[in-house]
JSON list of C-alpha atoms in Angstrom, two decimals:
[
{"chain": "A", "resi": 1, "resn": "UNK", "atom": "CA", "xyz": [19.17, -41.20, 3.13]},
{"chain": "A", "resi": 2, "resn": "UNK", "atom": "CA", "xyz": [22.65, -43.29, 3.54]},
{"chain": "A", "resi": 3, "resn": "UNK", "atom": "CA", "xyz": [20.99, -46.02, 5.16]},
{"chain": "A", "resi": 4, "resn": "UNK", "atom": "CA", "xyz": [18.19, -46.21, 2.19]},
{"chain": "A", "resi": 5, "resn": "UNK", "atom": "CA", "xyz": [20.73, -45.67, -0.31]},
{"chain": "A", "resi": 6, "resn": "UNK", "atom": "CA", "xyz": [23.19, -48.83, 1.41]},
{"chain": "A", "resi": 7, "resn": "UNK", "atom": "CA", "xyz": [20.21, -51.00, 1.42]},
{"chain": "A", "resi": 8, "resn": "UNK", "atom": "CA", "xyz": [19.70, -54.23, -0.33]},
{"chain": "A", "resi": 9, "resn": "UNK", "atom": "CA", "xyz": [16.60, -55.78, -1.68]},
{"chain": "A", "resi": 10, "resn": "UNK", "atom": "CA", "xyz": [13.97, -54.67, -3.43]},
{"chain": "A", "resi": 11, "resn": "UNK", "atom": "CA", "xyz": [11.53, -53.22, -0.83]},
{"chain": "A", "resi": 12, "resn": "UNK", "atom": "CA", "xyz": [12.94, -51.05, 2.04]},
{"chain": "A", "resi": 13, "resn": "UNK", "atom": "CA", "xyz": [11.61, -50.21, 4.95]},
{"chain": "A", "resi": 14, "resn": "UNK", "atom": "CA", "xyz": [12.00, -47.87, 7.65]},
{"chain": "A", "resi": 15, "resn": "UNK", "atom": "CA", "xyz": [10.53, -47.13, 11.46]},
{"chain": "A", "resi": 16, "resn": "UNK", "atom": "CA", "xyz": [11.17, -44.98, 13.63]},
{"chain": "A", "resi": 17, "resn": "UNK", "atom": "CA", "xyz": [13.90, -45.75, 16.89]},
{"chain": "A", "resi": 18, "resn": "UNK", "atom": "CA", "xyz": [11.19, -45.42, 19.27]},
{"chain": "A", "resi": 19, "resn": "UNK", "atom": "CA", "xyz": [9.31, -48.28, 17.96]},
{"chain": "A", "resi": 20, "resn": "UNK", "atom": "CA", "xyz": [6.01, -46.28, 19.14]},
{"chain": "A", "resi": 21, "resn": "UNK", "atom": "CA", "xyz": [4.33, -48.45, 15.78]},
{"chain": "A", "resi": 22, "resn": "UNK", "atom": "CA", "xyz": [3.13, -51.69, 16.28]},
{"chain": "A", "resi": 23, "resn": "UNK", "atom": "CA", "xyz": [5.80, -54.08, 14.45]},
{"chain": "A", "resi": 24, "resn": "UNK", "atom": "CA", "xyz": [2.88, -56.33, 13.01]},
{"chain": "A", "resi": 25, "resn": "UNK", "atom": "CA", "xyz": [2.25, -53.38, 10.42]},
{"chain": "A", "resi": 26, "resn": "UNK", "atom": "CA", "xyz": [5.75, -54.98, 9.00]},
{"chain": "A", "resi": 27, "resn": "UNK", "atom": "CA", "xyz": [4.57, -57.49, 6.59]},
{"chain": "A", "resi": 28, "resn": "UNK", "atom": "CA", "xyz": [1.49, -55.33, 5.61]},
{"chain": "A", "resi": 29, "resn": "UNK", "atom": "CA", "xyz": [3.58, -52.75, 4.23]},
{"chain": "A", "resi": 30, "resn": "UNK", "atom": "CA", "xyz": [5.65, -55.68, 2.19]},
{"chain": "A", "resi": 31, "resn": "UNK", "atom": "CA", "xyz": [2.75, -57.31, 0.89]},
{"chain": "A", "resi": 32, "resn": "UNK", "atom": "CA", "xyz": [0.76, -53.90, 0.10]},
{"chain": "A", "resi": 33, "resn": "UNK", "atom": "CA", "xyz": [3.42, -53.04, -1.93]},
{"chain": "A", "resi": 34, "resn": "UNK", "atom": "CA", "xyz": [3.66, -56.76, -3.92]},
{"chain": "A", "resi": 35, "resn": "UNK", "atom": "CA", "xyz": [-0.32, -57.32, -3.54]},
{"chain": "A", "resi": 36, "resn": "UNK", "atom": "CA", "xyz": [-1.48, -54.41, -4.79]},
{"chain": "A", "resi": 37, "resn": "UNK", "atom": "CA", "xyz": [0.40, -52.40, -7.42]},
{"chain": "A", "resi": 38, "resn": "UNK", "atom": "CA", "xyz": [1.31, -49.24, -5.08]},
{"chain": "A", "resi": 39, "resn": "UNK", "atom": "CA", "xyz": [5.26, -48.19, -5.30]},
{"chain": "A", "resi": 40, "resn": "UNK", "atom": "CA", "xyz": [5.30, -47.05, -1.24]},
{"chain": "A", "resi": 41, "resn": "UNK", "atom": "CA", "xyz": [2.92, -48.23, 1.48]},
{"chain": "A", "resi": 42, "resn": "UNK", "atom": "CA", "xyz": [2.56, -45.99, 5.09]},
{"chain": "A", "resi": 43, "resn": "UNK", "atom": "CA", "xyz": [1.39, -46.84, 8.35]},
{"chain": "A", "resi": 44, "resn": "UNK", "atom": "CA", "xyz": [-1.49, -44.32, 9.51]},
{"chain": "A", "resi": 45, "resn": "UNK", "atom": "CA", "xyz": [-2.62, -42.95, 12.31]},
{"chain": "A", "resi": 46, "resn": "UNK", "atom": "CA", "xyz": [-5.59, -41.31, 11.17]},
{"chain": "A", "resi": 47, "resn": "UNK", "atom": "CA", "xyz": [-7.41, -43.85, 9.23]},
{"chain": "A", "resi": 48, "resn": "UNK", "atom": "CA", "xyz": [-10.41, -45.38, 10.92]},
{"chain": "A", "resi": 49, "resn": "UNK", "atom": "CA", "xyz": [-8.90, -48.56, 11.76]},
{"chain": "A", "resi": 50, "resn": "UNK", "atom": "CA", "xyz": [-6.11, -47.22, 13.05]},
{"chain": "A", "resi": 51, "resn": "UNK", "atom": "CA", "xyz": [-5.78, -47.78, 17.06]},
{"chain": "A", "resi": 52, "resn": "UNK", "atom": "CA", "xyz": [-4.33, -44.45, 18.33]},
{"chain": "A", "resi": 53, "resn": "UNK", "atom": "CA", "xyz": [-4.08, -43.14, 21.95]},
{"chain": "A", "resi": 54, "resn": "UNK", "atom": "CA", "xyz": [-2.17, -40.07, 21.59]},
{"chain": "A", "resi": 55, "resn": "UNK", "atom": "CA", "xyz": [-2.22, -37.09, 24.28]},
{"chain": "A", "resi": 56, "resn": "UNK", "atom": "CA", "xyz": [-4.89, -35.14, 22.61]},
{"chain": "A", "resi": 57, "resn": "UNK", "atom": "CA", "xyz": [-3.02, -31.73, 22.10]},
{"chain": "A", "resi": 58, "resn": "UNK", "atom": "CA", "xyz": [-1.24, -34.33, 19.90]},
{"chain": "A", "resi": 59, "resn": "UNK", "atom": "CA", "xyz": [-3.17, -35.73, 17.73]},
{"chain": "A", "resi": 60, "resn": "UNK", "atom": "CA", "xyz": [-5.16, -32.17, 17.30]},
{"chain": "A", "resi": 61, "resn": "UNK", "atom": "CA", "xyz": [-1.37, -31.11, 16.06]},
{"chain": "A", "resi": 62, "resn": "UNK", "atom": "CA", "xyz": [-1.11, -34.09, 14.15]},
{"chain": "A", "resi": 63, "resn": "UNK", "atom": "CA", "xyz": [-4.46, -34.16, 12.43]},
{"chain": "A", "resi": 64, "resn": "UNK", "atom": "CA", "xyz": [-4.02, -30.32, 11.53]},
{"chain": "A", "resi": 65, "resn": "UNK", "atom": "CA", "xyz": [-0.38, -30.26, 9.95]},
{"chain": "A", "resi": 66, "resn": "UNK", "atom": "CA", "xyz": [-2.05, -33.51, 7.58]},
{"chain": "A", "resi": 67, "resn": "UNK", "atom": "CA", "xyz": [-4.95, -31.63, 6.60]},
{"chain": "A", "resi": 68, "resn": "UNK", "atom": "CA", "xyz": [-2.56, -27.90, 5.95]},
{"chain": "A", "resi": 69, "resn": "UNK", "atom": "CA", "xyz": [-0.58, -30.54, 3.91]},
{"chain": "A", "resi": 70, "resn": "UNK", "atom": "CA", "xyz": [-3.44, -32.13, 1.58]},
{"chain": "A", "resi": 71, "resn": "UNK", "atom": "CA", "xyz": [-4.59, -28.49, 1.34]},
{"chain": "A", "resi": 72, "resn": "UNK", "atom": "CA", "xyz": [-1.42, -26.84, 0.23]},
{"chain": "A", "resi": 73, "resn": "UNK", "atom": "CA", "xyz": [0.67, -29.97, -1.31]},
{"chain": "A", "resi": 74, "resn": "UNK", "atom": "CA", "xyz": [-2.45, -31.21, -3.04]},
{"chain": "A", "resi": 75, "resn": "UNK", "atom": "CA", "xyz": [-1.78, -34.29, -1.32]},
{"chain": "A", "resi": 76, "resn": "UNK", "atom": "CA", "xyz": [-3.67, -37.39, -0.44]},
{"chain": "A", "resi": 77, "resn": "UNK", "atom": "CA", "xyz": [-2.29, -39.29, 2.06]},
{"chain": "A", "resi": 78, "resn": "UNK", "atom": "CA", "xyz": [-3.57, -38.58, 5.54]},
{"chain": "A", "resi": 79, "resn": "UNK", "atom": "CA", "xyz": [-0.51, -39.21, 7.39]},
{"chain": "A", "resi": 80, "resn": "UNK", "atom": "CA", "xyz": [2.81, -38.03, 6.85]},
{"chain": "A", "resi": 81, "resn": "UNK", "atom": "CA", "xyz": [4.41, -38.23, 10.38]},
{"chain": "A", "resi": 82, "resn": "UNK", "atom": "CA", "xyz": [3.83, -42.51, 10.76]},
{"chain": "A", "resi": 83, "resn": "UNK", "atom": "CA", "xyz": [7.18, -43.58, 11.51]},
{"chain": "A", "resi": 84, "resn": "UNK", "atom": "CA", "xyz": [6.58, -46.78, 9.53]},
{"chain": "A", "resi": 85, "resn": "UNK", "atom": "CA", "xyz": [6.67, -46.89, 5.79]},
{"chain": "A", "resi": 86, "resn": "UNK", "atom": "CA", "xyz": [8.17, -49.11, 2.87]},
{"chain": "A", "resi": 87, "resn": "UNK", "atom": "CA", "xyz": [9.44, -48.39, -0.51]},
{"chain": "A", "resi": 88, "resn": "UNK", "atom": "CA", "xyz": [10.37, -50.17, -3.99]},
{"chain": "A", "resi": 89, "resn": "UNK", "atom": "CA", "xyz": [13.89, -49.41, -3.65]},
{"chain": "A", "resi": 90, "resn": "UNK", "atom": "CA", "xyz": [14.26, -48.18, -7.33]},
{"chain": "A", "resi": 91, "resn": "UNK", "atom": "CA", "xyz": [11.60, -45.40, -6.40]},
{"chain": "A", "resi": 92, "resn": "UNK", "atom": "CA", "xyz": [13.06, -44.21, -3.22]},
{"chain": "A", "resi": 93, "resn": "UNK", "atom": "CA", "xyz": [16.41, -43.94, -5.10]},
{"chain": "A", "resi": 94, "resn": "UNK", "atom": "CA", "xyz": [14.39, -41.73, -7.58]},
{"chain": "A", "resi": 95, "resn": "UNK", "atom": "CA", "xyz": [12.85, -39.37, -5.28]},
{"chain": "A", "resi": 96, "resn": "UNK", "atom": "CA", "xyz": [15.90, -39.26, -2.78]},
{"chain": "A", "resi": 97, "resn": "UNK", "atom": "CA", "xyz": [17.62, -36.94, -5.21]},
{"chain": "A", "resi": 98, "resn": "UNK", "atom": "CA", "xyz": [15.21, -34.42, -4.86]},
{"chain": "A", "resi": 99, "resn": "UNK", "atom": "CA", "xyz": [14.38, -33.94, -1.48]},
{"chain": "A", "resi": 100, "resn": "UNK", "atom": "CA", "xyz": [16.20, -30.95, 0.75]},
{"chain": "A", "resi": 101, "resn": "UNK", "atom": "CA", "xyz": [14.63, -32.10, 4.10]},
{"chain": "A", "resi": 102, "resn": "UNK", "atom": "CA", "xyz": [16.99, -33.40, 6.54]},
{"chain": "A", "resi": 103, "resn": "UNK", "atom": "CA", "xyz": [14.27, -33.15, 9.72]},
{"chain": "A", "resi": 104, "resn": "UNK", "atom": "CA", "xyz": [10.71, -34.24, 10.56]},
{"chain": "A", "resi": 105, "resn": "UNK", "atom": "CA", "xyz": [9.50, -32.91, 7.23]},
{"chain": "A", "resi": 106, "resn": "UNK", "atom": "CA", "xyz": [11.04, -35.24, 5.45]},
{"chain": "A", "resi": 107, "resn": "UNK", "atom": "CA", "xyz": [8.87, -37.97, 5.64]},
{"chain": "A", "resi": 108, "resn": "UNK", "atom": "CA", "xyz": [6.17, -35.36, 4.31]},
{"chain": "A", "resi": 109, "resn": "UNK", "atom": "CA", "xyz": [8.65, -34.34, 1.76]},
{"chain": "A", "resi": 110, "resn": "UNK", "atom": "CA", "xyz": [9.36, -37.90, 0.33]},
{"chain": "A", "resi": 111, "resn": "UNK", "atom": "CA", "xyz": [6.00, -38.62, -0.06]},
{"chain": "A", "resi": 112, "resn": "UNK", "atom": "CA", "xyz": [4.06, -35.53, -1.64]},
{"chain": "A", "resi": 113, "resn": "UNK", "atom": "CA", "xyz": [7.28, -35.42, -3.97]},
{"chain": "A", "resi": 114, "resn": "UNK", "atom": "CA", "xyz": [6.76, -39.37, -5.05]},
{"chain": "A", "resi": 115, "resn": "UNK", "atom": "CA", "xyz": [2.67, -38.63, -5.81]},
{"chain": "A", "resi": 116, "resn": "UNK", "atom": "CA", "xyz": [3.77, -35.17, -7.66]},
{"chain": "A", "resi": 117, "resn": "UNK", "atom": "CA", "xyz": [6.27, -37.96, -9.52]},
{"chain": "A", "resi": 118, "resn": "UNK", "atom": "CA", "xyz": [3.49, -40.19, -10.23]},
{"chain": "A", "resi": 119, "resn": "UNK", "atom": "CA", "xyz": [4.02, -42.98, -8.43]},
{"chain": "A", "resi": 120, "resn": "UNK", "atom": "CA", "xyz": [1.36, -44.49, -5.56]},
{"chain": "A", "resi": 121, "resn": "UNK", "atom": "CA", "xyz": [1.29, -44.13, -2.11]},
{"chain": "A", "resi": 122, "resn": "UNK", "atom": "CA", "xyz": [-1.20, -47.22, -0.02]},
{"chain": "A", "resi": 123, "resn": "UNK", "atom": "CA", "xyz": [-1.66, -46.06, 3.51]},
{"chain": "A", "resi": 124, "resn": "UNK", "atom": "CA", "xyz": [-2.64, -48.83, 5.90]},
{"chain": "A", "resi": 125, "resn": "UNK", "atom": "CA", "xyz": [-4.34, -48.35, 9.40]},
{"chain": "A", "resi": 126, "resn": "UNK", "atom": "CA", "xyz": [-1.13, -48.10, 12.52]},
{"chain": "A", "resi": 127, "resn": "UNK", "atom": "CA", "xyz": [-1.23, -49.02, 15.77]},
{"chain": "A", "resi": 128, "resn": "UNK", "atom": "CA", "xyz": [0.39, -47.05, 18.09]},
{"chain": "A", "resi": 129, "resn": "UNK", "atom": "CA", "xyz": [2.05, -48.54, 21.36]},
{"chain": "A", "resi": 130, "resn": "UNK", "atom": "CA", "xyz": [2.01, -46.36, 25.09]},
{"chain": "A", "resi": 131, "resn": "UNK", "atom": "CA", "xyz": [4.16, -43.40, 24.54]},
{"chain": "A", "resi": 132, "resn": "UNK", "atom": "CA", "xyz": [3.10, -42.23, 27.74]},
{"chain": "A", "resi": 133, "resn": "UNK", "atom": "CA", "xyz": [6.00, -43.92, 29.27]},
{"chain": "A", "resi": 134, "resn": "UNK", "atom": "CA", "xyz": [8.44, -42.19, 27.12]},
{"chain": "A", "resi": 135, "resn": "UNK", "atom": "CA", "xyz": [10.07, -39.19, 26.70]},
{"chain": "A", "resi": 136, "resn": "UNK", "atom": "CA", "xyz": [9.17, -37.35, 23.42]},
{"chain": "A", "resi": 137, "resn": "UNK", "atom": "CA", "xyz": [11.80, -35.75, 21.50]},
{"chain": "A", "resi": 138, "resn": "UNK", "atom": "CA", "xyz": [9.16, -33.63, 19.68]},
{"chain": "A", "resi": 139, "resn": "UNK", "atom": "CA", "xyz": [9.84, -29.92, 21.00]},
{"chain": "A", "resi": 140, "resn": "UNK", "atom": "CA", "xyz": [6.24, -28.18, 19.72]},
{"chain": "A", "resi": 141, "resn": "UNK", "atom": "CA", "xyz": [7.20, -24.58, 18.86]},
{"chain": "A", "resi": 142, "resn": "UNK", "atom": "CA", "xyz": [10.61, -25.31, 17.12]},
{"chain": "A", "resi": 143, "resn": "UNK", "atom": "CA", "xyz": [8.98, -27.99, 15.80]},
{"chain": "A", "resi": 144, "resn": "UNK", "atom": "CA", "xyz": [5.61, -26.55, 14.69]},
{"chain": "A", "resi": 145, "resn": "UNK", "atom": "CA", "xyz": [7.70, -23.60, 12.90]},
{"chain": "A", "resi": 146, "resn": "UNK", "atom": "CA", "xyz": [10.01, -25.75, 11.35]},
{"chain": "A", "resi": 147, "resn": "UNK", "atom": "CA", "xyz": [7.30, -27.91, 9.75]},
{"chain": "A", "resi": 148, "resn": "UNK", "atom": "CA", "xyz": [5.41, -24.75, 9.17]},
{"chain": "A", "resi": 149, "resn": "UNK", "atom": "CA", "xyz": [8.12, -23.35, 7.13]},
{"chain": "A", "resi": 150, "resn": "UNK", "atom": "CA", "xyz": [8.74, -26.50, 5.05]},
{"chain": "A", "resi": 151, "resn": "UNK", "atom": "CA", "xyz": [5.04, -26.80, 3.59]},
{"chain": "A", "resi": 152, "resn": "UNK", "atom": "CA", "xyz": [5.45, -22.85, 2.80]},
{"chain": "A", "resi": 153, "resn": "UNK", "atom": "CA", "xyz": [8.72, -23.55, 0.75]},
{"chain": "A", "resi": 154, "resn": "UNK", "atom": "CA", "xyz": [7.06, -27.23, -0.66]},
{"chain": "A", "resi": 155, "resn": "UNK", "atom": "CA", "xyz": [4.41, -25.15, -1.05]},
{"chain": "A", "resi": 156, "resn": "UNK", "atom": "CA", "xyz": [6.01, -22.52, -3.77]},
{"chain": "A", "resi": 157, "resn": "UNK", "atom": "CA", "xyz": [7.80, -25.88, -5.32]},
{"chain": "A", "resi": 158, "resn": "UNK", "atom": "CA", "xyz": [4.79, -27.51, -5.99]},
{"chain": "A", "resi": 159, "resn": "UNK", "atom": "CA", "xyz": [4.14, -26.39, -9.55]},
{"chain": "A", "resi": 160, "resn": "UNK", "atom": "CA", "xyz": [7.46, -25.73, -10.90]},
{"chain": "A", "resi": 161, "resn": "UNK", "atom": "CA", "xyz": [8.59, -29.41, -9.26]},
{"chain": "A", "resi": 162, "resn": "UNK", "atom": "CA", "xyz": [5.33, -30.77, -10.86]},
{"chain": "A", "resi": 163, "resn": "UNK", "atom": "CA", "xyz": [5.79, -28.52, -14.16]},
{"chain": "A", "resi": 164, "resn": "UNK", "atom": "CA", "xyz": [9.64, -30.61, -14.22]},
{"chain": "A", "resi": 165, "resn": "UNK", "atom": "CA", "xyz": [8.30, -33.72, -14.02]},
{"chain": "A", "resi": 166, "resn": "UNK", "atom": "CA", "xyz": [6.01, -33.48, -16.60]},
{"chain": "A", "resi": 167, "resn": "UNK", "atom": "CA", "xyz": [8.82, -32.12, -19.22]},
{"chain": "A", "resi": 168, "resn": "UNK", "atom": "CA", "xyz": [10.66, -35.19, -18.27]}
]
């Protein structure tokens, strides 16, 4: 949030340390956002250009926690977790105010909180470089709860956070 928030220019972007995203996604994410109207634009690992070779207990994780968080957040981006995505600075600024997640929900957070604030999410198809080689810092149980937990309590914010914008 600092970083975002110390940022200059008009389109910020963000990936993850591990650099497991192909860096070519880059300027697609800039352009998607001047080309085509859309306030943020995401990398994706689950659209079907996307080139993705995950450790299948993975992905199976992966794919389920996007579709519990379509289902529940009324959401319709398909990938939350992409470590790559851009913003219009003025509309991360916005939303930044409102989110309480400091951990891997964020991302989900920021996102399901900008469409509930109206403005449009572009995903665009990721490629993801050999994490085989690496070691993950993803630990599944405390992870799987903790994520778990945050779409419960986005969950039971999702009208009355909807229900405020709307007044506003």
């Amino acid at each position: 949030n600092n970083a975002i928030k110390a940022a200059r220019g008009e389109i910020i972007v963000y990936i993850d340390a591990d650099l497991a995203i192909d860096l070519d996604l880059f300027p697609k994410l800039v352009s998607a956002i001047k080309d085509n109207n859309v306030d943020i634009a995401v990398g994706s690992k689950h659209l079907p250009d996307s080139v993705v070779d995950y450790p299948k207990l993975r992905r199976l994780f992966s794919k389920g926690y996007s579709f519990l968080a379509r289902l529940l957040l009324g959401s319709y981006v398909r990938d939350y977790q992409c470590g790559f995505k851009a913003f219009k600075k003025d509309v991360i600024l916005d939303v930044l105010p409102n989110v309480k997640s400091q951990k891997w929900s964020w991302d989900t957070e920021v996102l399901v909180k900008s469409q509930w604030m109206g403005y449009k999410v572009m995903e665009l198809p990721a490629r993801v470089l050999n994490i085989y080689d690496r070691e993950s810092k993803v630990h599944l149980v405390k992870d799987v709860k903790n994520m778990g937990s945050e779409l419960i309590r986005l969950t039971f914010e999702r009208f009355r956070f909807k229900k405020k914008c709307q007044q506003q």
